Amino acid sequence: MASLKKWIRKARRRMGRAGRTEKIRYRRRRKRARTLALLALLVIVGMGVYIYGKNKIYTGYKVLATSSREKDVSTKYIESGGNLFKYSEEGASLQDYKGESLWTFPYEMQNPIVDVCGSTIVVADQGGTSMAIFNKEGEMGAAQTEKNIVKVCVAKQGVVAAILDGGDDTWINFYNSDGSLIAENQTRVDDPGYPLDIAVSQDGLLIMVAYQFIDGGETTSYVAFYNFGAAGQNQIDNIVSGYQYKGVVAPQVAYLDDATSVAFRDDGFSVYEGKQIPKEVVNVMVEQEIASTFYDENNIGIVYENGGKDKQYTMRVYNTKGKEKFQMDFNISYTNIRMSEGVIVMNNDSQVCVISTDGVQRFNGNIAEGEIHDFFKLGRNKYALALDGAVGIIKLK
């Protein structure tokens, strides 16, 4: 009997320990379930906030700041790496969006043109022979060309490609960030053609050039890729790939990221991929005459007139694989249209419009602060207005 009682006591102790263990496990499971439920709720709320913010429609705006007006209304602005680059015939400066000057650099140019890649900027005297290269710290270098400058394009580290007019011939020159000459290539109207536009890869190794020439009485475009790295050393004129398009003009080329580029033609566009030897991977054909283009690393947009009475223009936006994301008609007589911080922005001298890459028109309204020369997104819900000799910062509401 004593041994039976002892066995019962041991069994009860074991059952007690098992019960306590099970209770601990149960509490842990409940705690883990509550944690997972809370995380799921936070994800759902976060997604809801993101979708709401991405597609929210705004009906007005609030002025956050306005810089003091300047007498020189020829001053222009362009966004550069989170700051505003200001330039004119007499010099350039970089300022933050509060209007504080980060640096100022004087020069004399009759017709300054700019190109920007991130925080790197080149300013060149179109029709002249001088250029200056800047980053967020100030001047990186300067160059004096022997021929008149037609177009320039800059890479992130400051190397610059330039189309130069030599009269009967043109030149494609490549410059280091300090302004020293890396390479030069003479072109002829018959071989490989007249250069219409130029682009540089972000790493500065590839130059993309759109040429136009006449072949058998027919206008032909030739998009060539020059590689100044190891892959192009044994190639004629460093050309590693090229594509011809008969019967069309390709007036614009651009790099979207370090390995993706686009050539806009009057009948559509082509996308190329490859860091060393670019290959055409997308060819989109468009029947209508293209009026404007815009792009960023994820989107390619075109605008054409549709002949409608109520909606004069049609906008089509594609991803870099050539798939159409949306199409919409609109009736804004715009002077500028671009991708800016993940949205499409356009303006005329009194009106601005913001459209998401899903085709949602988030804001469309008149601005009372002055004549608008340009329009940029700063991030989140803030935008910069380049006005007559001033900069205004607004927040949509």
mmCIF file of C-alpha atoms in Angstrom:
data_model
loop_
_atom_site.group_PDB
_atom_site.id
_atom_site.type_symbol
_atom_site.label_atom_id
_atom_site.label_comp_id
_atom_site.label_asym_id
_atom_site.label_seq_id
_atom_site.Cartn_x
_atom_site.Cartn_y
_atom_site.Cartn_z
ATOM 1 C CA MET A 1 0.000 0.000 0.000
ATOM 2 C CA ALA A 2 2.841 2.396 0.893
ATOM 3 C CA SER A 3 4.501 1.794 -2.459
ATOM 4 C CA LEU A 4 1.174 2.456 -4.212
ATOM 5 C CA LYS A 5 0.779 5.771 -2.426
ATOM 6 C CA LYS A 6 4.373 6.669 -3.300
ATOM 7 C CA TRP A 7 3.737 5.841 -6.976
ATOM 8 C CA ILE A 8 0.576 7.978 -6.944
ATOM 9 C CA ARG A 9 2.459 10.950 -5.454
ATOM 10 C CA LYS A 10 5.172 10.647 -8.132
ATOM 11 C CA ALA A 11 2.548 10.406 -10.848
ATOM 12 C CA ARG A 12 0.806 13.507 -9.510
ATOM 13 C CA ARG A 13 4.117 15.419 -9.478
ATOM 14 C CA ARG A 14 4.839 14.367 -13.049
ATOM 15 C CA MET A 15 1.336 15.413 -14.104
ATOM 16 C CA GLY A 16 1.802 18.739 -12.326
ATOM 17 C CA ARG A 17 5.088 19.398 -14.088
ATOM 18 C CA ALA A 18 3.531 18.378 -17.403
ATOM 19 C CA GLY A 19 0.592 20.674 -16.770
ATOM 20 C CA ARG A 20 2.841 23.586 -15.912
ATOM 21 C CA THR A 21 4.942 22.896 -19.015
ATOM 22 C CA GLU A 22 1.825 22.804 -21.157
ATOM 23 C CA LYS A 23 0.606 26.074 -19.637
ATOM 24 C CA ILE A 24 3.967 27.712 -20.406
ATOM 25 C CA ARG A 25 3.820 26.426 -23.962
ATOM 26 C CA TYR A 26 0.235 27.658 -24.286
ATOM 27 C CA ARG A 27 1.205 31.134 -23.057
ATOM 28 C CA ARG A 28 4.133 31.227 -25.486
ATOM 29 C CA ARG A 29 1.883 30.189 -28.378
ATOM 30 C CA ARG A 30 -0.641 32.886 -27.443
ATOM 31 C CA LYS A 31 2.125 35.493 -27.190
ATOM 32 C CA ARG A 32 3.579 34.420 -30.547
ATOM 33 C CA ALA A 33 0.112 34.512 -32.146
ATOM 34 C CA ARG A 34 -0.553 37.988 -30.725
ATOM 35 C CA THR A 35 2.833 39.191 -32.022
ATOM 36 C CA LEU A 36 2.172 37.789 -35.510
ATOM 37 C CA ALA A 37 -1.319 39.278 -35.524
ATOM 38 C CA LEU A 38 0.091 42.670 -34.521
ATOM 39 C CA LEU A 39 2.763 42.494 -37.234
ATOM 40 C CA ALA A 40 0.136 41.529 -39.820
ATOM 41 C CA LEU A 41 -2.034 44.445 -38.695
ATOM 42 C CA LEU A 42 0.911 46.849 -38.947
ATOM 43 C CA VAL A 43 1.697 45.566 -42.470
ATOM 44 C CA ILE A 44 -1.936 46.004 -43.525
ATOM 45 C CA VAL A 45 -2.092 49.502 -42.016
ATOM 46 C CA GLY A 46 1.242 50.427 -43.618
ATOM 47 C CA MET A 47 0.092 49.195 -47.016
ATOM 48 C CA GLY A 48 -3.146 51.108 -46.614
ATOM 49 C CA VAL A 49 -1.314 54.305 -45.718
ATOM 50 C CA TYR A 50 1.076 53.816 -48.665
ATOM 51 C CA ILE A 51 -1.738 53.183 -51.154
ATOM 52 C CA TYR A 52 -3.754 56.092 -49.766
ATOM 53 C CA GLY A 53 -0.764 58.438 -49.945
ATOM 54 C CA LYS A 54 0.188 57.227 -53.421
ATOM 55 C CA ASN A 55 -3.289 57.766 -54.863
ATOM 56 C CA LYS A 56 -4.542 60.671 -52.771
ATOM 57 C CA ILE A 57 -6.095 63.494 -54.778
ATOM 58 C CA TYR A 58 -5.110 67.047 -53.787
ATOM 59 C CA THR A 59 -7.205 70.127 -54.474
ATOM 60 C CA GLY A 60 -4.981 72.932 -53.177
ATOM 61 C CA TYR A 61 -1.521 73.887 -51.987
ATOM 62 C CA LYS A 62 0.272 75.755 -49.217
ATOM 63 C CA VAL A 63 3.323 77.959 -49.776
ATOM 64 C CA LEU A 64 6.095 76.873 -47.390
ATOM 65 C CA ALA A 65 8.829 79.281 -48.525
ATOM 66 C CA THR A 66 9.707 81.752 -51.267
ATOM 67 C CA SER A 67 13.218 83.017 -51.986
ATOM 68 C CA SER A 68 13.829 86.714 -52.585
ATOM 69 C CA ARG A 69 13.315 87.766 -56.186
ATOM 70 C CA GLU A 70 16.274 88.614 -58.376
ATOM 71 C CA LYS A 71 16.453 91.193 -61.133
ATOM 72 C CA ASP A 72 17.946 88.753 -63.651
ATOM 73 C CA VAL A 73 14.946 86.836 -64.977
ATOM 74 C CA SER A 74 17.210 84.828 -67.318
ATOM 75 C CA THR A 75 18.362 82.736 -64.344
ATOM 76 C CA LYS A 76 17.310 79.100 -64.679
ATOM 77 C CA TYR A 77 17.047 76.251 -62.189
ATOM 78 C CA ILE A 78 17.401 72.495 -62.375
ATOM 79 C CA GLU A 79 17.170 69.827 -59.668
ATOM 80 C CA SER A 80 20.449 68.119 -58.757
ATOM 81 C CA GLY A 81 20.843 65.487 -56.062
ATOM 82 C CA GLY A 82 18.304 66.997 -53.685
ATOM 83 C CA ASN A 83 19.415 70.590 -54.282
ATOM 84 C CA LEU A 84 18.666 73.313 -56.833
ATOM 85 C CA PHE A 85 21.328 74.242 -59.371
ATOM 86 C CA LYS A 86 20.970 77.856 -60.502
ATOM 87 C CA TYR A 87 22.707 79.076 -63.642
ATOM 88 C CA SER A 88 22.794 82.023 -66.025
ATOM 89 C CA GLU A 89 25.180 83.719 -68.462
ATOM 90 C CA GLU A 90 27.255 85.100 -65.586
ATOM 91 C CA GLY A 91 27.712 82.066 -63.366
ATOM 92 C CA ALA A 92 26.244 79.172 -61.424
ATOM 93 C CA SER A 93 25.453 78.308 -57.830
ATOM 94 C CA LEU A 94 24.050 75.423 -55.826
ATOM 95 C CA GLN A 95 21.463 76.052 -53.139
ATOM 96 C CA ASP A 96 19.326 73.917 -50.904
ATOM 97 C CA TYR A 97 15.561 74.093 -50.938
ATOM 98 C CA LYS A 98 15.581 76.618 -48.121
ATOM 99 C CA GLY A 99 17.340 79.043 -50.433
ATOM 100 C CA GLU A 100 20.710 78.797 -48.666
ATOM 101 C CA SER A 101 23.662 78.981 -51.073
ATOM 102 C CA LEU A 102 26.114 76.066 -50.870
ATOM 103 C CA TRP A 103 28.601 77.529 -53.344
ATOM 104 C CA THR A 104 28.859 80.074 -56.180
ATOM 105 C CA PHE A 105 31.026 79.966 -59.291
ATOM 106 C CA PRO A 106 31.369 82.848 -61.801
ATOM 107 C CA TYR A 107 31.852 82.379 -65.554
ATOM 108 C CA GLU A 108 30.871 84.061 -68.799
ATOM 109 C CA MET A 109 28.792 82.138 -71.340
ATOM 110 C CA GLN A 110 26.532 83.421 -74.089
ATOM 111 C CA ASN A 111 24.143 80.466 -74.150
ATOM 112 C CA PRO A 112 24.661 78.107 -71.185
ATOM 113 C CA ILE A 113 23.184 74.614 -71.426
ATOM 114 C CA VAL A 114 23.297 71.970 -68.683
ATOM 115 C CA ASP A 115 23.178 68.239 -68.156
ATOM 116 C CA VAL A 116 22.792 66.535 -64.776
ATOM 117 C CA CYS A 117 23.527 63.032 -63.512
ATOM 118 C CA GLY A 118 22.682 62.759 -59.820
ATOM 119 C CA SER A 119 24.746 65.430 -58.054
ATOM 120 C CA THR A 120 27.089 66.001 -61.007
ATOM 121 C CA ILE A 121 26.469 68.841 -63.461
ATOM 122 C CA VAL A 122 28.099 70.110 -66.629
ATOM 123 C CA VAL A 123 27.451 73.634 -67.935
ATOM 124 C CA ALA A 124 28.548 74.379 -71.496
ATOM 125 C CA ASP A 125 28.363 77.393 -73.759
ATOM 126 C CA GLN A 126 26.290 76.138 -76.687
ATOM 127 C CA GLY A 127 27.824 77.600 -79.839
ATOM 128 C CA GLY A 128 30.913 78.507 -77.825
ATOM 129 C CA THR A 129 33.960 76.573 -76.641
ATOM 130 C CA SER A 130 33.886 76.481 -72.826
ATOM 131 C CA MET A 131 32.418 74.090 -70.280
ATOM 132 C CA ALA A 132 32.598 73.644 -66.505
ATOM 133 C CA ILE A 133 31.935 70.512 -64.436
ATOM 134 C CA PHE A 134 30.506 70.634 -60.893
ATOM 135 C CA ASN A 135 29.382 68.425 -58.051
ATOM 136 C CA LYS A 136 27.790 69.259 -54.696
ATOM 137 C CA GLU A 137 31.140 70.518 -53.350
ATOM 138 C CA GLY A 138 31.755 72.938 -56.239
ATOM 139 C CA GLU A 139 33.840 72.955 -59.421
ATOM 140 C CA MET A 140 35.467 69.682 -60.468
ATOM 141 C CA GLY A 141 37.117 70.904 -63.654
ATOM 142 C CA ALA A 142 36.801 72.971 -66.824
ATOM 143 C CA ALA A 143 37.533 72.438 -70.523
ATOM 144 C CA GLN A 144 38.136 74.622 -73.552
ATOM 145 C CA THR A 145 37.181 72.957 -76.823
ATOM 146 C CA GLU A 146 38.642 73.663 -80.259
ATOM 147 C CA LYS A 147 35.244 73.398 -81.968
ATOM 148 C CA ASN A 148 31.873 74.897 -81.104
ATOM 149 C CA ILE A 149 29.787 72.931 -78.610
ATOM 150 C CA VAL A 150 26.464 71.495 -79.795
ATOM 151 C CA LYS A 151 25.491 69.172 -76.931
ATOM 152 C CA VAL A 152 27.031 67.780 -73.737
ATOM 153 C CA CYS A 153 26.275 64.883 -71.418
ATOM 154 C CA VAL A 154 27.820 64.064 -68.028
ATOM 155 C CA ALA A 155 28.274 60.858 -65.988
ATOM 156 C CA LYS A 156 28.132 60.570 -62.195
ATOM 157 C CA GLN A 157 31.901 60.756 -61.698
ATOM 158 C CA GLY A 158 32.187 63.815 -63.953
ATOM 159 C CA VAL A 159 33.336 62.535 -67.343
ATOM 160 C CA VAL A 160 31.675 64.441 -70.196
ATOM 161 C CA ALA A 161 30.797 63.526 -73.783
ATOM 162 C CA ALA A 162 30.307 66.402 -76.215
ATOM 163 C CA ILE A 163 29.132 66.863 -79.778
ATOM 164 C CA LEU A 164 31.284 69.529 -81.440
ATOM 165 C CA ASP A 165 30.601 71.331 -84.711
ATOM 166 C CA GLY A 166 33.614 71.486 -87.020
ATOM 167 C CA GLY A 167 31.841 72.902 -90.043
ATOM 168 C CA ASP A 168 31.901 70.160 -92.680
ATOM 169 C CA ASP A 169 32.564 67.552 -89.991
ATOM 170 C CA THR A 170 31.439 66.954 -86.443
ATOM 171 C CA TRP A 171 33.326 65.492 -83.507
ATOM 172 C CA ILE A 172 32.399 63.293 -80.566
ATOM 173 C CA ASN A 173 34.848 64.169 -77.789
ATOM 174 C CA PHE A 174 35.222 62.575 -74.363
ATOM 175 C CA TYR A 175 36.590 64.572 -71.408
ATOM 176 C CA ASN A 176 37.749 63.678 -67.913
ATOM 177 C CA SER A 177 36.206 65.328 -64.856
ATOM 178 C CA ASP A 178 39.170 67.718 -64.654
ATOM 179 C CA GLY A 179 38.534 68.820 -68.257
ATOM 180 C CA SER A 180 41.373 66.874 -69.873
ATOM 181 C CA LEU A 181 40.650 65.155 -73.197
ATOM 182 C CA ILE A 182 40.228 61.362 -73.049
ATOM 183 C CA ALA A 183 39.323 60.615 -76.670
ATOM 184 C CA GLU A 184 38.058 62.272 -79.818
ATOM 185 C CA ASN A 185 36.280 60.843 -82.821
ATOM 186 C CA GLN A 186 35.654 62.657 -86.090
ATOM 187 C CA THR A 187 32.365 61.879 -87.816
ATOM 188 C CA ARG A 188 31.193 62.562 -91.359
ATOM 189 C CA VAL A 189 27.727 63.055 -92.768
ATOM 190 C CA ASP A 190 28.110 59.892 -94.868
ATOM 191 C CA ASP A 191 29.927 57.786 -92.257
ATOM 192 C CA PRO A 192 28.542 57.190 -89.709
ATOM 193 C CA GLY A 193 26.216 60.223 -90.094
ATOM 194 C CA TYR A 194 25.353 63.469 -88.354
ATOM 195 C CA PRO A 195 25.066 63.102 -84.552
ATOM 196 C CA LEU A 196 21.669 64.201 -83.246
ATOM 197 C CA ASP A 197 22.021 63.293 -79.586
ATOM 198 C CA ILE A 198 24.398 61.749 -77.097
ATOM 199 C CA ALA A 199 24.219 59.956 -73.728
ATOM 200 C CA VAL A 200 26.787 58.625 -71.262
ATOM 201 C CA SER A 201 26.417 55.586 -69.003
ATOM 202 C CA GLN A 202 26.451 56.336 -65.297
ATOM 203 C CA ASP A 203 29.857 54.693 -64.850
ATOM 204 C CA GLY A 204 31.274 56.767 -67.726
ATOM 205 C CA LEU A 205 32.495 53.800 -69.814
ATOM 206 C CA LEU A 206 29.889 53.873 -72.589
ATOM 207 C CA ILE A 207 28.833 56.668 -74.914
ATOM 208 C CA MET A 208 25.573 56.278 -76.815
ATOM 209 C CA VAL A 209 25.181 58.357 -79.994
ATOM 210 C CA ALA A 210 22.213 58.707 -82.345
ATOM 211 C CA TYR A 211 23.313 59.434 -85.926
ATOM 212 C CA GLN A 212 21.281 60.300 -88.991
ATOM 213 C CA PHE A 213 22.368 59.704 -92.602
ATOM 214 C CA ILE A 214 20.899 59.166 -96.065
ATOM 215 C CA ASP A 215 21.047 55.634 -97.473
ATOM 216 C CA GLY A 216 19.833 55.266 -101.063
ATOM 217 C CA GLY A 217 17.759 58.412 -100.778
ATOM 218 C CA GLU A 218 16.147 57.196 -97.545
ATOM 219 C CA THR A 219 16.657 58.752 -94.105
ATOM 220 C CA THR A 220 18.293 56.233 -91.794
ATOM 221 C CA SER A 221 19.116 56.403 -88.089
ATOM 222 C CA TYR A 222 22.072 54.634 -86.512
ATOM 223 C CA VAL A 223 22.387 54.178 -82.737
ATOM 224 C CA ALA A 224 25.999 53.388 -81.799
ATOM 225 C CA PHE A 225 27.591 52.402 -78.482
ATOM 226 C CA TYR A 226 31.227 53.352 -77.834
ATOM 227 C CA ASN A 227 32.977 51.460 -75.030
ATOM 228 C CA PHE A 228 36.106 53.122 -73.622
ATOM 229 C CA GLY A 229 36.826 50.225 -71.279
ATOM 230 C CA ALA A 230 38.486 46.886 -71.974
ATOM 231 C CA ALA A 231 35.604 45.607 -74.149
ATOM 232 C CA GLY A 232 36.072 48.373 -76.704
ATOM 233 C CA GLN A 233 39.862 48.500 -76.974
ATOM 234 C CA ASN A 234 40.077 46.107 -79.921
ATOM 235 C CA GLN A 235 37.020 47.462 -81.752
ATOM 236 C CA ILE A 236 37.086 49.988 -84.600
ATOM 237 C CA ASP A 237 36.542 53.437 -83.081
ATOM 238 C CA ASN A 238 35.609 51.633 -79.828
ATOM 239 C CA ILE A 239 32.132 50.813 -81.235
ATOM 240 C CA VAL A 240 30.917 47.600 -79.576
ATOM 241 C CA SER A 241 27.349 47.540 -80.964
ATOM 242 C CA GLY A 242 25.093 49.516 -83.274
ATOM 243 C CA TYR A 243 21.576 49.417 -84.694
ATOM 244 C CA GLN A 244 20.099 50.909 -87.881
ATOM 245 C CA TYR A 245 16.511 52.100 -88.312
ATOM 246 C CA LYS A 246 15.511 52.860 -91.897
ATOM 247 C CA GLY A 247 13.030 55.571 -92.750
ATOM 248 C CA VAL A 248 12.949 57.108 -89.274
ATOM 249 C CA VAL A 249 14.712 59.747 -87.190
ATOM 250 C CA ALA A 250 16.037 59.041 -83.671
ATOM 251 C CA PRO A 251 16.445 62.511 -82.149
ATOM 252 C CA GLN A 252 16.899 61.530 -78.489
ATOM 253 C CA VAL A 253 18.873 58.964 -76.487
ATOM 254 C CA ALA A 254 19.273 58.549 -72.736
ATOM 255 C CA TYR A 255 20.643 56.233 -70.056
ATOM 256 C CA LEU A 256 18.012 55.108 -67.528
ATOM 257 C CA ASP A 257 20.425 53.343 -65.161
ATOM 258 C CA ASP A 258 23.925 51.888 -65.310
ATOM 259 C CA ALA A 259 22.939 49.129 -67.762
ATOM 260 C CA THR A 260 19.724 50.294 -69.464
ATOM 261 C CA SER A 261 19.338 52.932 -72.167
ATOM 262 C CA VAL A 262 16.623 54.128 -74.525
ATOM 263 C CA ALA A 263 16.522 55.628 -78.010
ATOM 264 C CA PHE A 264 13.409 57.572 -78.970
ATOM 265 C CA ARG A 265 12.456 57.448 -82.640
ATOM 266 C CA ASP A 266 9.699 59.244 -84.502
ATOM 267 C CA ASP A 267 7.898 55.889 -84.734
ATOM 268 C CA GLY A 268 8.465 54.647 -81.161
ATOM 269 C CA PHE A 269 11.418 53.704 -78.994
ATOM 270 C CA SER A 270 13.977 50.970 -78.357
ATOM 271 C CA VAL A 271 15.440 49.829 -75.040
ATOM 272 C CA TYR A 272 18.979 48.410 -74.770
ATOM 273 C CA GLU A 273 20.581 46.442 -71.953
ATOM 274 C CA GLY A 274 24.193 45.601 -71.172
ATOM 275 C CA LYS A 275 27.038 47.219 -69.243
ATOM 276 C CA GLN A 276 29.710 46.212 -71.767
ATOM 277 C CA ILE A 277 28.016 45.437 -75.100
ATOM 278 C CA PRO A 278 24.447 46.804 -75.124
ATOM 279 C CA LYS A 279 21.806 44.765 -76.963
ATOM 280 C CA GLU A 280 18.375 45.875 -78.129
ATOM 281 C CA VAL A 281 15.794 44.072 -75.957
ATOM 282 C CA VAL A 282 12.621 46.116 -76.579
ATOM 283 C CA ASN A 283 11.223 47.765 -79.709
ATOM 284 C CA VAL A 284 7.915 49.606 -79.253
ATOM 285 C CA MET A 285 6.204 51.001 -82.349
ATOM 286 C CA VAL A 286 3.845 53.997 -82.237
ATOM 287 C CA GLU A 287 1.713 55.133 -85.176
ATOM 288 C CA GLN A 288 1.154 58.695 -83.916
ATOM 289 C CA GLU A 289 3.694 61.506 -84.131
ATOM 290 C CA ILE A 290 5.439 61.858 -80.771
ATOM 291 C CA ALA A 291 5.308 65.360 -79.284
ATOM 292 C CA SER A 292 7.178 64.815 -75.980
ATOM 293 C CA THR A 293 9.039 62.146 -74.032
ATOM 294 C CA PHE A 294 9.928 61.606 -70.382
ATOM 295 C CA TYR A 295 11.615 58.833 -68.421
ATOM 296 C CA ASP A 296 13.344 57.652 -65.273
ATOM 297 C CA GLU A 297 14.979 54.372 -64.246
ATOM 298 C CA ASN A 298 11.620 52.545 -64.186
ATOM 299 C CA ASN A 299 9.357 54.364 -66.634
ATOM 300 C CA ILE A 300 9.314 55.511 -70.262
ATOM 301 C CA GLY A 301 6.634 57.964 -71.319
ATOM 302 C CA ILE A 302 5.510 59.470 -74.597
ATOM 303 C CA VAL A 303 2.938 62.151 -75.427
ATOM 304 C CA TYR A 304 1.239 62.680 -78.774
ATOM 305 C CA GLU A 305 -1.577 64.852 -80.077
ATOM 306 C CA ASN A 306 -4.769 62.848 -80.573
ATOM 307 C CA GLY A 307 -6.867 65.438 -82.429
ATOM 308 C CA GLY A 308 -9.592 65.378 -79.778
ATOM 309 C CA LYS A 309 -11.699 68.464 -79.095
ATOM 310 C CA ASP A 310 -11.925 68.034 -75.320
ATOM 311 C CA LYS A 311 -8.644 66.165 -74.717
ATOM 312 C CA GLN A 312 -5.850 67.351 -77.011
ATOM 313 C CA TYR A 313 -3.082 65.000 -75.853
ATOM 314 C CA THR A 314 -2.636 61.321 -75.053
ATOM 315 C CA MET A 315 0.004 60.063 -72.626
ATOM 316 C CA ARG A 316 1.332 56.522 -72.639
ATOM 317 C CA VAL A 317 3.651 55.197 -69.934
ATOM 318 C CA TYR A 318 5.600 51.930 -70.248
ATOM 319 C CA ASN A 319 7.951 49.983 -68.026
ATOM 320 C CA THR A 320 11.482 49.293 -69.264
ATOM 321 C CA LYS A 321 10.335 45.913 -70.641
ATOM 322 C CA GLY A 322 8.025 47.720 -73.062
ATOM 323 C CA LYS A 323 4.771 46.810 -71.288
ATOM 324 C CA GLU A 324 2.229 49.639 -71.227
ATOM 325 C CA LYS A 325 1.368 50.687 -67.664
ATOM 326 C CA PHE A 326 -1.397 53.139 -68.518
ATOM 327 C CA GLN A 327 -2.782 55.467 -71.148
ATOM 328 C CA MET A 328 -4.662 58.683 -70.482
ATOM 329 C CA ASP A 329 -5.963 61.704 -72.382
ATOM 330 C CA PHE A 330 -5.439 65.232 -71.050
ATOM 331 C CA ASN A 331 -5.825 68.817 -72.154
ATOM 332 C CA ILE A 332 -3.015 70.805 -70.515
ATOM 333 C CA SER A 333 -1.000 73.088 -72.780
ATOM 334 C CA TYR A 334 2.255 72.182 -71.049
ATOM 335 C CA THR A 335 5.696 73.709 -71.600
ATOM 336 C CA ASN A 336 7.592 71.157 -69.467
ATOM 337 C CA ILE A 337 6.939 67.497 -68.710
ATOM 338 C CA ARG A 338 9.255 65.097 -66.871
ATOM 339 C CA MET A 339 9.595 62.314 -64.342
ATOM 340 C CA SER A 340 10.472 63.784 -60.946
ATOM 341 C CA GLU A 341 10.963 61.649 -57.833
ATOM 342 C CA GLY A 342 8.686 58.882 -59.086
ATOM 343 C CA VAL A 343 5.812 61.001 -60.421
ATOM 344 C CA ILE A 344 5.037 62.745 -63.693
ATOM 345 C CA VAL A 345 5.023 66.532 -63.410
ATOM 346 C CA MET A 346 4.104 69.092 -66.017
ATOM 347 C CA ASN A 347 3.552 72.825 -66.096
ATOM 348 C CA ASN A 348 2.874 75.873 -68.191
ATOM 349 C CA ASP A 349 3.356 79.490 -67.088
ATOM 350 C CA SER A 350 0.424 79.386 -64.638
ATOM 351 C CA GLN A 351 -0.588 75.761 -64.087
ATOM 352 C CA VAL A 352 0.982 72.594 -62.655
ATOM 353 C CA CYS A 353 -0.132 68.973 -62.780
ATOM 354 C CA VAL A 354 1.058 65.842 -60.933
ATOM 355 C CA ILE A 355 0.275 62.327 -62.186
ATOM 356 C CA SER A 356 1.286 59.029 -60.561
ATOM 357 C CA THR A 357 2.890 56.225 -62.549
ATOM 358 C CA ASP A 358 -0.418 54.373 -62.161
ATOM 359 C CA GLY A 359 -2.182 57.088 -64.135
ATOM 360 C CA VAL A 360 -3.832 58.875 -61.188
ATOM 361 C CA GLN A 361 -4.011 62.661 -61.564
ATOM 362 C CA ARG A 362 -3.118 63.736 -58.040
ATOM 363 C CA PHE A 363 -3.165 67.496 -58.554
ATOM 364 C CA ASN A 364 -4.056 69.921 -61.310
ATOM 365 C CA GLY A 365 -4.336 73.603 -60.545
ATOM 366 C CA ASN A 366 -3.240 77.181 -61.101
ATOM 367 C CA ILE A 367 -0.416 78.820 -59.154
ATOM 368 C CA ALA A 368 -0.835 82.433 -57.994
ATOM 369 C CA GLU A 369 2.772 83.090 -56.911
ATOM 370 C CA GLY A 370 4.090 84.162 -60.332
ATOM 371 C CA GLU A 371 4.980 82.954 -63.799
ATOM 372 C CA ILE A 372 6.204 79.357 -63.672
ATOM 373 C CA HIS A 373 9.361 78.433 -65.568
ATOM 374 C CA ASP A 374 9.818 74.920 -64.164
ATOM 375 C CA PHE A 375 8.417 72.473 -61.638
ATOM 376 C CA PHE A 376 10.110 69.728 -59.557
ATOM 377 C CA LYS A 377 9.160 67.280 -56.826
ATOM 378 C CA LEU A 378 11.319 67.467 -53.708
ATOM 379 C CA GLY A 379 10.156 64.342 -51.921
ATOM 380 C CA ARG A 380 6.996 63.239 -50.120
ATOM 381 C CA ASN A 381 4.487 65.982 -50.797
ATOM 382 C CA LYS A 382 6.729 68.996 -51.413
ATOM 383 C CA TYR A 383 7.416 70.646 -54.750
ATOM 384 C CA ALA A 384 9.661 73.433 -56.039
ATOM 385 C CA LEU A 385 8.487 76.144 -58.420
ATOM 386 C CA ALA A 386 11.040 78.017 -60.499
ATOM 387 C CA LEU A 387 9.371 81.422 -60.847
ATOM 388 C CA ASP A 388 10.493 84.756 -62.301
ATOM 389 C CA GLY A 389 13.816 85.240 -60.485
ATOM 390 C CA ALA A 390 12.654 83.302 -57.425
ATOM 391 C CA VAL A 391 12.010 79.783 -56.086
ATOM 392 C CA GLY A 392 8.841 78.796 -54.293
ATOM 393 C CA ILE A 393 8.354 75.684 -52.151
ATOM 394 C CA ILE A 394 4.793 74.392 -51.914
ATOM 395 C CA LYS A 395 3.003 71.501 -50.216
ATOM 396 C CA LEU A 396 -0.087 69.993 -51.788
ATOM 397 C CA LYS A 397 -3.158 69.641 -49.597
#
